[in-house]
Amino acid sequence: MAMHTAALVLFSGGQDSTTCLAHALSRFERVETIGFDYGQRHHVEMQARLTVLQQLRDQFPAWSPRLGLDHVLDLAVLGQVSETSLTRDMAFRMEATGLPNTFVPGRNLLFLTLAAALAYRRDVQVIVTGVCETDFSGYPDCRDDTMKAMQLALSLGMDKRFLVDTPLMWIDKADTWRMAHDLGQRADPAGGGRRLVDLIIEHTHTCYAGDRSHRHAWGYGCGACPACELRQRGYGVFAGQVT
Ligand code: ZN
């Protein structure tokens, strides 16, 4: 079996994808990142990803040499095929389908296809994504079966063996905080665990409302949207166990 040495991480600047990036940096010699600009209502996400990359370089010298190119693709076209609360100025709510109106149909399929095309060109074998089936939202394009189907379709369609790595698929938000702590600690036994958790708290962005004015123990956010609620609840469980 060929050794996997390089990974491309789908990186949005949020808690999940930052944890996935740490996971990749702990395993692969060369790690690149890809982000998508699709007219998000709040460009805080695009700013957060740059800040997180810089902070990782500054605070984790062991990872810094592995962290390679960051690619940002313009996906404004997504706004032409969907009307959701992430691309338009609409309030977050649940639809009759049981899915939140943040759902852009097939968005992750598109992301993965573009990531694989880039990975092909960059000679990268592993694509890392923070999709999670235990997440509240039940996005069908985040499910494990969807990821396995995509891995097969991309590998066949590009005649290159890709591995779609989903380290968060079966864990909850408390475990995601714990994973970050463990990865940071392994990278730097002198306090790296807490340092990575603090980096995620301070610099990643998850809130659907784009709120960077309210600072909580778990980071910035409105504190009321589903993304904030998940992050807050997970952090509470994690913090109760480590302290
Ligand atoms: Zn929020």
PDB file of C-alpha atoms and ligand atoms in Angstrom:
ATOM      1  CA  MET A   1       0.000   0.000   0.000  1.00  0.00           C
ATOM      2  CA  ALA A   2       1.372   3.381  -0.949  1.00  0.00           C
ATOM      3  CA  MET A   3       2.145   5.671   1.952  1.00  0.00           C
ATOM      4  CA  HIS A   4       0.030   8.764   2.146  1.00  0.00           C
ATOM      5  CA  THR A   5       2.276  11.765   2.615  1.00  0.00           C
ATOM      6  CA  ALA A   6       0.153  14.734   1.591  1.00  0.00           C
ATOM      7  CA  ALA A   7      -3.310  15.977   2.487  1.00  0.00           C
ATOM      8  CA  LEU A   8      -5.670  18.707   1.363  1.00  0.00           C
ATOM      9  CA  VAL A   9      -7.952  19.990   4.128  1.00  0.00           C
ATOM     10  CA  LEU A  10     -11.314  21.611   3.443  1.00  0.00           C
ATOM     11  CA  PHE A  11     -10.784  24.573   5.711  1.00  0.00           C
ATOM     12  CA  SER A  12     -13.453  27.146   6.550  1.00  0.00           C
ATOM     13  CA  GLY A  13     -11.896  28.759   9.611  1.00  0.00           C
ATOM     14  CA  GLY A  14     -14.387  27.103  11.958  1.00  0.00           C
ATOM     15  CA  GLN A  15     -13.827  24.855  14.958  1.00  0.00           C
ATOM     16  CA  ASP A  16     -14.368  21.602  13.060  1.00  0.00           C
ATOM     17  CA  SER A  17     -12.144  22.288  10.082  1.00  0.00           C
ATOM     18  CA  THR A  18      -9.409  23.721  12.317  1.00  0.00           C
ATOM     19  CA  THR A  19      -9.448  20.477  14.302  1.00  0.00           C
ATOM     20  CA  CYS A  20      -9.267  18.564  11.007  1.00  0.00           C
ATOM     21  CA  LEU A  21      -6.285  20.695  10.006  1.00  0.00           C
ATOM     22  CA  ALA A  22      -4.514  19.846  13.272  1.00  0.00           C
ATOM     23  CA  HIS A  23      -5.336  16.175  12.631  1.00  0.00           C
ATOM     24  CA  ALA A  24      -3.751  16.404   9.158  1.00  0.00           C
ATOM     25  CA  LEU A  25      -0.702  18.310  10.415  1.00  0.00           C
ATOM     26  CA  SER A  26      -0.066  15.563  12.963  1.00  0.00           C
ATOM     27  CA  ARG A  27      -0.092  12.877  10.242  1.00  0.00           C
ATOM     28  CA  PHE A  28       1.099  14.170   6.901  1.00  0.00           C
ATOM     29  CA  GLU A  29       4.359  15.716   5.747  1.00  0.00           C
ATOM     30  CA  ARG A  30       2.670  18.200   3.448  1.00  0.00           C
ATOM     31  CA  VAL A  31      -0.685  19.758   4.235  1.00  0.00           C
ATOM     32  CA  GLU A  32      -2.497  22.243   2.023  1.00  0.00           C
ATOM     33  CA  THR A  33      -5.812  23.973   2.662  1.00  0.00           C
ATOM     34  CA  ILE A  34      -8.736  24.902   0.454  1.00  0.00           C
ATOM     35  CA  GLY A  35     -11.536  27.359   1.149  1.00  0.00           C
ATOM     36  CA  PHE A  36     -14.565  28.465  -0.804  1.00  0.00           C
ATOM     37  CA  ASP A  37     -15.826  32.000  -1.107  1.00  0.00           C
ATOM     38  CA  TYR A  38     -19.476  31.784  -2.062  1.00  0.00           C
ATOM     39  CA  GLY A  39     -20.821  35.127  -0.982  1.00  0.00           C
ATOM     40  CA  GLN A  40     -21.309  34.137   2.623  1.00  0.00           C
ATOM     41  CA  ARG A  41     -23.350  36.739   4.404  1.00  0.00           C
ATOM     42  CA  HIS A  42     -20.419  37.354   6.639  1.00  0.00           C
ATOM     43  CA  HIS A  43     -16.902  37.537   5.459  1.00  0.00           C
ATOM     44  CA  VAL A  44     -15.706  36.999   9.015  1.00  0.00           C
ATOM     45  CA  GLU A  45     -15.258  33.333   8.040  1.00  0.00           C
ATOM     46  CA  MET A  46     -12.834  34.191   5.254  1.00  0.00           C
ATOM     47  CA  GLN A  47     -10.903  36.438   7.610  1.00  0.00           C
ATOM     48  CA  ALA A  48     -10.948  33.853  10.413  1.00  0.00           C
ATOM     49  CA  ARG A  49      -9.325  31.204   8.217  1.00  0.00           C
ATOM     50  CA  LEU A  50      -6.340  33.461   7.457  1.00  0.00           C
ATOM     51  CA  THR A  51      -5.932  34.334  11.131  1.00  0.00           C
ATOM     52  CA  VAL A  52      -6.114  30.681  12.192  1.00  0.00           C
ATOM     53  CA  LEU A  53      -3.474  29.674   9.621  1.00  0.00           C
ATOM     54  CA  GLN A  54      -1.122  32.379  10.856  1.00  0.00           C
ATOM     55  CA  GLN A  55      -1.724  31.504  14.511  1.00  0.00           C
ATOM     56  CA  LEU A  56      -1.023  27.824  13.841  1.00  0.00           C
ATOM     57  CA  ARG A  57       2.276  28.755  12.173  1.00  0.00           C
ATOM     58  CA  ASP A  58       3.215  31.057  15.065  1.00  0.00           C
ATOM     59  CA  GLN A  59       2.132  28.860  17.960  1.00  0.00           C
ATOM     60  CA  PHE A  60       3.054  25.396  16.659  1.00  0.00           C
ATOM     61  CA  PRO A  61       6.578  25.441  15.223  1.00  0.00           C
ATOM     62  CA  ALA A  62       6.464  21.650  14.808  1.00  0.00           C
ATOM     63  CA  TRP A  63       3.572  22.002  12.352  1.00  0.00           C
ATOM     64  CA  SER A  64       4.647  25.168  10.600  1.00  0.00           C
ATOM     65  CA  PRO A  65       7.003  23.573   8.029  1.00  0.00           C
ATOM     66  CA  ARG A  66       4.278  21.095   7.018  1.00  0.00           C
ATOM     67  CA  LEU A  67       1.655  23.747   6.407  1.00  0.00           C
ATOM     68  CA  GLY A  68       1.765  24.529   2.707  1.00  0.00           C
ATOM     69  CA  LEU A  69      -0.311  26.475   0.220  1.00  0.00           C
ATOM     70  CA  ASP A  70      -3.743  27.858   1.012  1.00  0.00           C
ATOM     71  CA  HIS A  71      -6.148  27.856  -1.940  1.00  0.00           C
ATOM     72  CA  VAL A  72      -9.325  29.956  -2.089  1.00  0.00           C
ATOM     73  CA  LEU A  73     -11.809  29.316  -4.867  1.00  0.00           C
ATOM     74  CA  ASP A  74     -14.508  31.768  -5.845  1.00  0.00           C
ATOM     75  CA  LEU A  75     -17.837  29.944  -5.707  1.00  0.00           C
ATOM     76  CA  ALA A  76     -20.150  32.887  -6.195  1.00  0.00           C
ATOM     77  CA  VAL A  77     -22.013  30.632  -8.642  1.00  0.00           C
ATOM     78  CA  LEU A  78     -23.516  28.883  -5.615  1.00  0.00           C
ATOM     79  CA  GLY A  79     -25.604  31.991  -4.992  1.00  0.00           C
ATOM     80  CA  GLN A  80     -27.161  31.542  -8.451  1.00  0.00           C
ATOM     81  CA  VAL A  81     -28.482  28.069  -7.716  1.00  0.00           C
ATOM     82  CA  SER A  82     -29.612  28.442  -4.128  1.00  0.00           C
ATOM     83  CA  GLU A  83     -31.425  30.774  -1.830  1.00  0.00           C
ATOM     84  CA  THR A  84     -30.379  30.059   1.708  1.00  0.00           C
ATOM     85  CA  SER A  85     -29.692  31.965   4.884  1.00  0.00           C
ATOM     86  CA  LEU A  86     -25.960  31.536   4.327  1.00  0.00           C
ATOM     87  CA  THR A  87     -25.896  33.309   0.977  1.00  0.00           C
ATOM     88  CA  ARG A  88     -28.786  35.766   1.360  1.00  0.00           C
ATOM     89  CA  ASP A  89     -29.901  38.022   4.142  1.00  0.00           C
ATOM     90  CA  MET A  90     -32.491  35.629   5.556  1.00  0.00           C
ATOM     91  CA  ALA A  91     -33.145  34.534   9.120  1.00  0.00           C
ATOM     92  CA  PHE A  92     -32.115  31.041  10.164  1.00  0.00           C
ATOM     93  CA  ARG A  93     -35.055  28.648  10.448  1.00  0.00           C
ATOM     94  CA  MET A  94     -36.024  25.018   9.989  1.00  0.00           C
ATOM     95  CA  GLU A  95     -37.710  24.104   6.704  1.00  0.00           C
ATOM     96  CA  ALA A  96     -40.669  21.738   6.296  1.00  0.00           C
ATOM     97  CA  THR A  97     -38.164  19.156   5.020  1.00  0.00           C
ATOM     98  CA  GLY A  98     -36.650  19.033   8.521  1.00  0.00           C
ATOM     99  CA  LEU A  99     -33.446  20.627   7.262  1.00  0.00           C
ATOM    100  CA  PRO A 100     -32.279  24.071   8.329  1.00  0.00           C
ATOM    101  CA  ASN A 101     -32.466  26.755   5.638  1.00  0.00           C
ATOM    102  CA  THR A 102     -28.688  27.005   5.801  1.00  0.00           C
ATOM    103  CA  PHE A 103     -28.695  23.856   3.670  1.00  0.00           C
ATOM    104  CA  VAL A 104     -27.335  24.422   0.170  1.00  0.00           C
ATOM    105  CA  PRO A 105     -28.300  21.253  -1.720  1.00  0.00           C
ATOM    106  CA  GLY A 106     -25.256  19.220  -2.626  1.00  0.00           C
ATOM    107  CA  ARG A 107     -22.818  21.856  -1.468  1.00  0.00           C
ATOM    108  CA  ASN A 108     -20.329  19.353  -0.060  1.00  0.00           C
ATOM    109  CA  LEU A 109     -20.469  17.295  -3.256  1.00  0.00           C
ATOM    110  CA  LEU A 110     -19.322  20.360  -5.149  1.00  0.00           C
ATOM    111  CA  PHE A 111     -16.682  21.191  -2.538  1.00  0.00           C
ATOM    112  CA  LEU A 112     -15.253  17.668  -2.653  1.00  0.00           C
ATOM    113  CA  THR A 113     -15.215  17.563  -6.454  1.00  0.00           C
ATOM    114  CA  LEU A 114     -13.314  20.837  -6.650  1.00  0.00           C
ATOM    115  CA  ALA A 115     -10.987  19.758  -3.835  1.00  0.00           C
ATOM    116  CA  ALA A 116     -10.242  16.500  -5.665  1.00  0.00           C
ATOM    117  CA  ALA A 117      -9.511  18.340  -8.921  1.00  0.00           C
ATOM    118  CA  LEU A 118      -7.049  20.516  -7.025  1.00  0.00           C
ATOM    119  CA  ALA A 119      -5.626  17.534  -5.128  1.00  0.00           C
ATOM    120  CA  TYR A 120      -5.052  15.803  -8.461  1.00  0.00           C
ATOM    121  CA  ARG A 121      -3.056  18.737  -9.757  1.00  0.00           C
ATOM    122  CA  ARG A 122      -1.113  19.101  -6.482  1.00  0.00           C
ATOM    123  CA  ASP A 123      -0.413  15.355  -6.283  1.00  0.00           C
ATOM    124  CA  VAL A 124      -2.251  14.995  -2.975  1.00  0.00           C
ATOM    125  CA  GLN A 125      -3.830  11.638  -2.068  1.00  0.00           C
ATOM    126  CA  VAL A 126      -5.890  12.452   1.013  1.00  0.00           C
ATOM    127  CA  ILE A 127      -8.780  14.924   1.253  1.00  0.00           C
ATOM    128  CA  VAL A 128      -9.726  15.774   4.832  1.00  0.00           C
ATOM    129  CA  THR A 129     -13.155  17.165   5.661  1.00  0.00           C
ATOM    130  CA  GLY A 130     -14.881  17.914   8.970  1.00  0.00           C
ATOM    131  CA  VAL A 131     -18.281  16.496   8.062  1.00  0.00           C
ATOM    132  CA  CYS A 132     -20.087  14.835  10.918  1.00  0.00           C
ATOM    133  CA  GLU A 133     -23.073  12.522  11.040  1.00  0.00           C
ATOM    134  CA  THR A 134     -23.698  13.110  14.751  1.00  0.00           C
ATOM    135  CA  ASP A 135     -24.217  16.826  14.056  1.00  0.00           C
ATOM    136  CA  PHE A 136     -27.711  18.141  14.754  1.00  0.00           C
ATOM    137  CA  SER A 137     -28.399  19.225  11.227  1.00  0.00           C
ATOM    138  CA  GLY A 138     -28.495  15.936   9.380  1.00  0.00           C
ATOM    139  CA  TYR A 139     -27.187  17.397   6.135  1.00  0.00           C
ATOM    140  CA  PRO A 140     -27.442  14.476   3.686  1.00  0.00           C
ATOM    141  CA  ASP A 141     -24.222  15.549   1.944  1.00  0.00           C
ATOM    142  CA  CYS A 142     -22.333  15.126   5.254  1.00  0.00           C
ATOM    143  CA  ARG A 143     -23.282  11.485   5.792  1.00  0.00           C
ATOM    144  CA  ASP A 144     -20.759   8.689   5.854  1.00  0.00           C
ATOM    145  CA  ASP A 145     -22.415   6.885   2.929  1.00  0.00           C
ATOM    146  CA  THR A 146     -22.246  10.072   0.857  1.00  0.00           C
ATOM    147  CA  MET A 147     -18.542  10.455   1.648  1.00  0.00           C
ATOM    148  CA  LYS A 148     -17.807   6.834   0.710  1.00  0.00           C
ATOM    149  CA  ALA A 149     -19.746   7.246  -2.527  1.00  0.00           C
ATOM    150  CA  MET A 150     -17.833  10.432  -3.316  1.00  0.00           C
ATOM    151  CA  GLN A 151     -14.504   8.763  -2.579  1.00  0.00           C
ATOM    152  CA  LEU A 152     -15.368   6.055  -5.079  1.00  0.00           C
ATOM    153  CA  ALA A 153     -16.781   8.431  -7.697  1.00  0.00           C
ATOM    154  CA  LEU A 154     -13.806  10.801  -7.506  1.00  0.00           C
ATOM    155  CA  SER A 155     -11.268   7.962  -7.594  1.00  0.00           C
ATOM    156  CA  LEU A 156     -12.932   6.347 -10.617  1.00  0.00           C
ATOM    157  CA  GLY A 157     -13.735   9.612 -12.378  1.00  0.00           C
ATOM    158  CA  MET A 158     -10.194  10.957 -12.085  1.00  0.00           C
ATOM    159  CA  ASP A 159      -8.448   7.592 -12.317  1.00  0.00           C
ATOM    160  CA  LYS A 160      -6.497   8.303  -9.167  1.00  0.00           C
ATOM    161  CA  ARG A 161      -6.937   6.690  -5.752  1.00  0.00           C
ATOM    162  CA  PHE A 162      -8.259   9.321  -3.350  1.00  0.00           C
ATOM    163  CA  LEU A 163      -8.919   8.833   0.329  1.00  0.00           C
ATOM    164  CA  VAL A 164     -11.633  11.005   1.857  1.00  0.00           C
ATOM    165  CA  ASP A 165     -10.676  11.253   5.525  1.00  0.00           C
ATOM    166  CA  THR A 166     -13.458  12.294   7.929  1.00  0.00           C
ATOM    167  CA  PRO A 167     -11.983  12.353  11.467  1.00  0.00           C
ATOM    168  CA  LEU A 168     -15.084  13.935  13.038  1.00  0.00           C
ATOM    169  CA  MET A 169     -17.708  11.699  11.409  1.00  0.00           C
ATOM    170  CA  TRP A 170     -18.785   9.794  14.532  1.00  0.00           C
ATOM    171  CA  ILE A 171     -17.896  12.132  17.381  1.00  0.00           C
ATOM    172  CA  ASP A 172     -19.816  14.929  19.072  1.00  0.00           C
ATOM    173  CA  LYS A 173     -18.725  18.494  19.777  1.00  0.00           C
ATOM    174  CA  ALA A 174     -17.282  17.695  23.213  1.00  0.00           C
ATOM    175  CA  ASP A 175     -15.102  15.044  21.586  1.00  0.00           C
ATOM    176  CA  THR A 176     -14.057  17.526  18.902  1.00  0.00           C
ATOM    177  CA  TRP A 177     -12.742  19.862  21.620  1.00  0.00           C
ATOM    178  CA  ARG A 178     -11.013  16.881  23.249  1.00  0.00           C
ATOM    179  CA  MET A 179      -9.462  15.811  19.946  1.00  0.00           C
ATOM    180  CA  ALA A 180      -8.020  19.310  19.468  1.00  0.00           C
ATOM    181  CA  HIS A 181      -6.599  19.196  22.979  1.00  0.00           C
ATOM    182  CA  ASP A 182      -4.980  15.790  22.376  1.00  0.00           C
ATOM    183  CA  LEU A 183      -3.510  16.799  19.013  1.00  0.00           C
ATOM    184  CA  GLY A 184      -2.085  20.029  20.395  1.00  0.00           C
ATOM    185  CA  GLN A 185      -0.604  18.221  23.364  1.00  0.00           C
ATOM    186  CA  ARG A 186       1.056  15.658  21.120  1.00  0.00           C
ATOM    187  CA  ALA A 187       2.524  18.398  18.933  1.00  0.00           C
ATOM    188  CA  ASP A 188       3.918  20.199  21.960  1.00  0.00           C
ATOM    189  CA  PRO A 189       3.881  18.389  25.331  1.00  0.00           C
ATOM    190  CA  ALA A 190       4.671  21.728  27.018  1.00  0.00           C
ATOM    191  CA  GLY A 191       1.092  23.006  27.102  1.00  0.00           C
ATOM    192  CA  GLY A 192       0.222  22.518  23.433  1.00  0.00           C
ATOM    193  CA  GLY A 193      -3.169  21.009  24.245  1.00  0.00           C
ATOM    194  CA  ARG A 194      -4.513  24.020  26.081  1.00  0.00           C
ATOM    195  CA  ARG A 195      -2.820  26.322  23.570  1.00  0.00           C
ATOM    196  CA  LEU A 196      -4.640  24.755  20.624  1.00  0.00           C
ATOM    197  CA  VAL A 197      -7.960  24.842  22.467  1.00  0.00           C
ATOM    198  CA  ASP A 198      -7.390  28.529  23.275  1.00  0.00           C
ATOM    199  CA  LEU A 199      -6.442  29.242  19.660  1.00  0.00           C
ATOM    200  CA  ILE A 200      -9.697  27.648  18.508  1.00  0.00           C
ATOM    201  CA  ILE A 201     -11.700  29.589  21.093  1.00  0.00           C
ATOM    202  CA  GLU A 202     -10.141  32.910  20.170  1.00  0.00           C
ATOM    203  CA  HIS A 203      -9.739  32.732  16.403  1.00  0.00           C
ATOM    204  CA  THR A 204     -12.107  30.235  14.786  1.00  0.00           C
ATOM    205  CA  HIS A 205     -15.564  31.289  13.694  1.00  0.00           C
ATOM    206  CA  THR A 206     -18.681  29.132  13.787  1.00  0.00           C
ATOM    207  CA  CYS A 207     -21.640  31.469  14.465  1.00  0.00           C
ATOM    208  CA  TYR A 208     -24.235  31.630  11.672  1.00  0.00           C
ATOM    209  CA  ALA A 209     -24.995  35.245  12.585  1.00  0.00           C
ATOM    210  CA  GLY A 210     -21.376  36.290  12.026  1.00  0.00           C
ATOM    211  CA  ASP A 211     -21.200  37.727  15.548  1.00  0.00           C
ATOM    212  CA  ARG A 212     -17.656  38.637  16.665  1.00  0.00           C
ATOM    213  CA  SER A 213     -18.730  41.101  19.368  1.00  0.00           C
ATOM    214  CA  HIS A 214     -19.845  38.703  22.098  1.00  0.00           C
ATOM    215  CA  ARG A 215     -17.025  36.739  23.739  1.00  0.00           C
ATOM    216  CA  HIS A 216     -17.961  33.623  25.713  1.00  0.00           C
ATOM    217  CA  ALA A 217     -15.820  30.981  27.427  1.00  0.00           C
ATOM    218  CA  TRP A 218     -16.115  28.950  24.181  1.00  0.00           C
ATOM    219  CA  GLY A 219     -15.382  31.820  21.808  1.00  0.00           C
ATOM    220  CA  TYR A 220     -17.192  34.521  19.859  1.00  0.00           C
ATOM    221  CA  GLY A 221     -20.781  34.274  18.682  1.00  0.00           C
ATOM    222  CA  CYS A 222     -24.388  35.331  19.141  1.00  0.00           C
ATOM    223  CA  GLY A 223     -24.887  32.464  21.603  1.00  0.00           C
ATOM    224  CA  ALA A 224     -28.342  31.719  20.218  1.00  0.00           C
ATOM    225  CA  CYS A 225     -27.983  30.201  16.718  1.00  0.00           C
ATOM    226  CA  PRO A 226     -27.728  26.388  16.371  1.00  0.00           C
ATOM    227  CA  ALA A 227     -23.988  26.570  15.621  1.00  0.00           C
ATOM    228  CA  CYS A 228     -23.338  28.595  18.775  1.00  0.00           C
ATOM    229  CA  GLU A 229     -25.556  26.299  20.856  1.00  0.00           C
ATOM    230  CA  LEU A 230     -23.666  23.214  19.667  1.00  0.00           C
ATOM    231  CA  ARG A 231     -20.267  24.789  20.252  1.00  0.00           C
ATOM    232  CA  GLN A 232     -21.296  26.057  23.683  1.00  0.00           C
ATOM    233  CA  ARG A 233     -22.797  22.754  24.835  1.00  0.00           C
ATOM    234  CA  GLY A 234     -19.790  20.761  23.614  1.00  0.00           C
ATOM    235  CA  TYR A 235     -17.347  23.096  25.271  1.00  0.00           C
ATOM    236  CA  GLY A 236     -19.260  22.894  28.551  1.00  0.00           C
ATOM    237  CA  VAL A 237     -18.958  19.109  28.591  1.00  0.00           C
ATOM    238  CA  PHE A 238     -15.288  19.221  27.587  1.00  0.00           C
ATOM    239  CA  ALA A 239     -14.361  21.926  30.120  1.00  0.00           C
ATOM    240  CA  GLY A 240     -16.167  20.047  32.898  1.00  0.00           C
ATOM    241  CA  GLN A 241     -14.033  16.981  32.211  1.00  0.00           C
ATOM    242  CA  VAL A 242     -10.569  18.557  31.882  1.00  0.00           C
ATOM    243  CA  THR A 243     -10.790  20.964  34.821  1.00  0.00           C
TER     244      THR A 243
HETATM  245 ZN    ZN B   1     -24.395  32.279  16.697  1.00  0.00          ZN
END
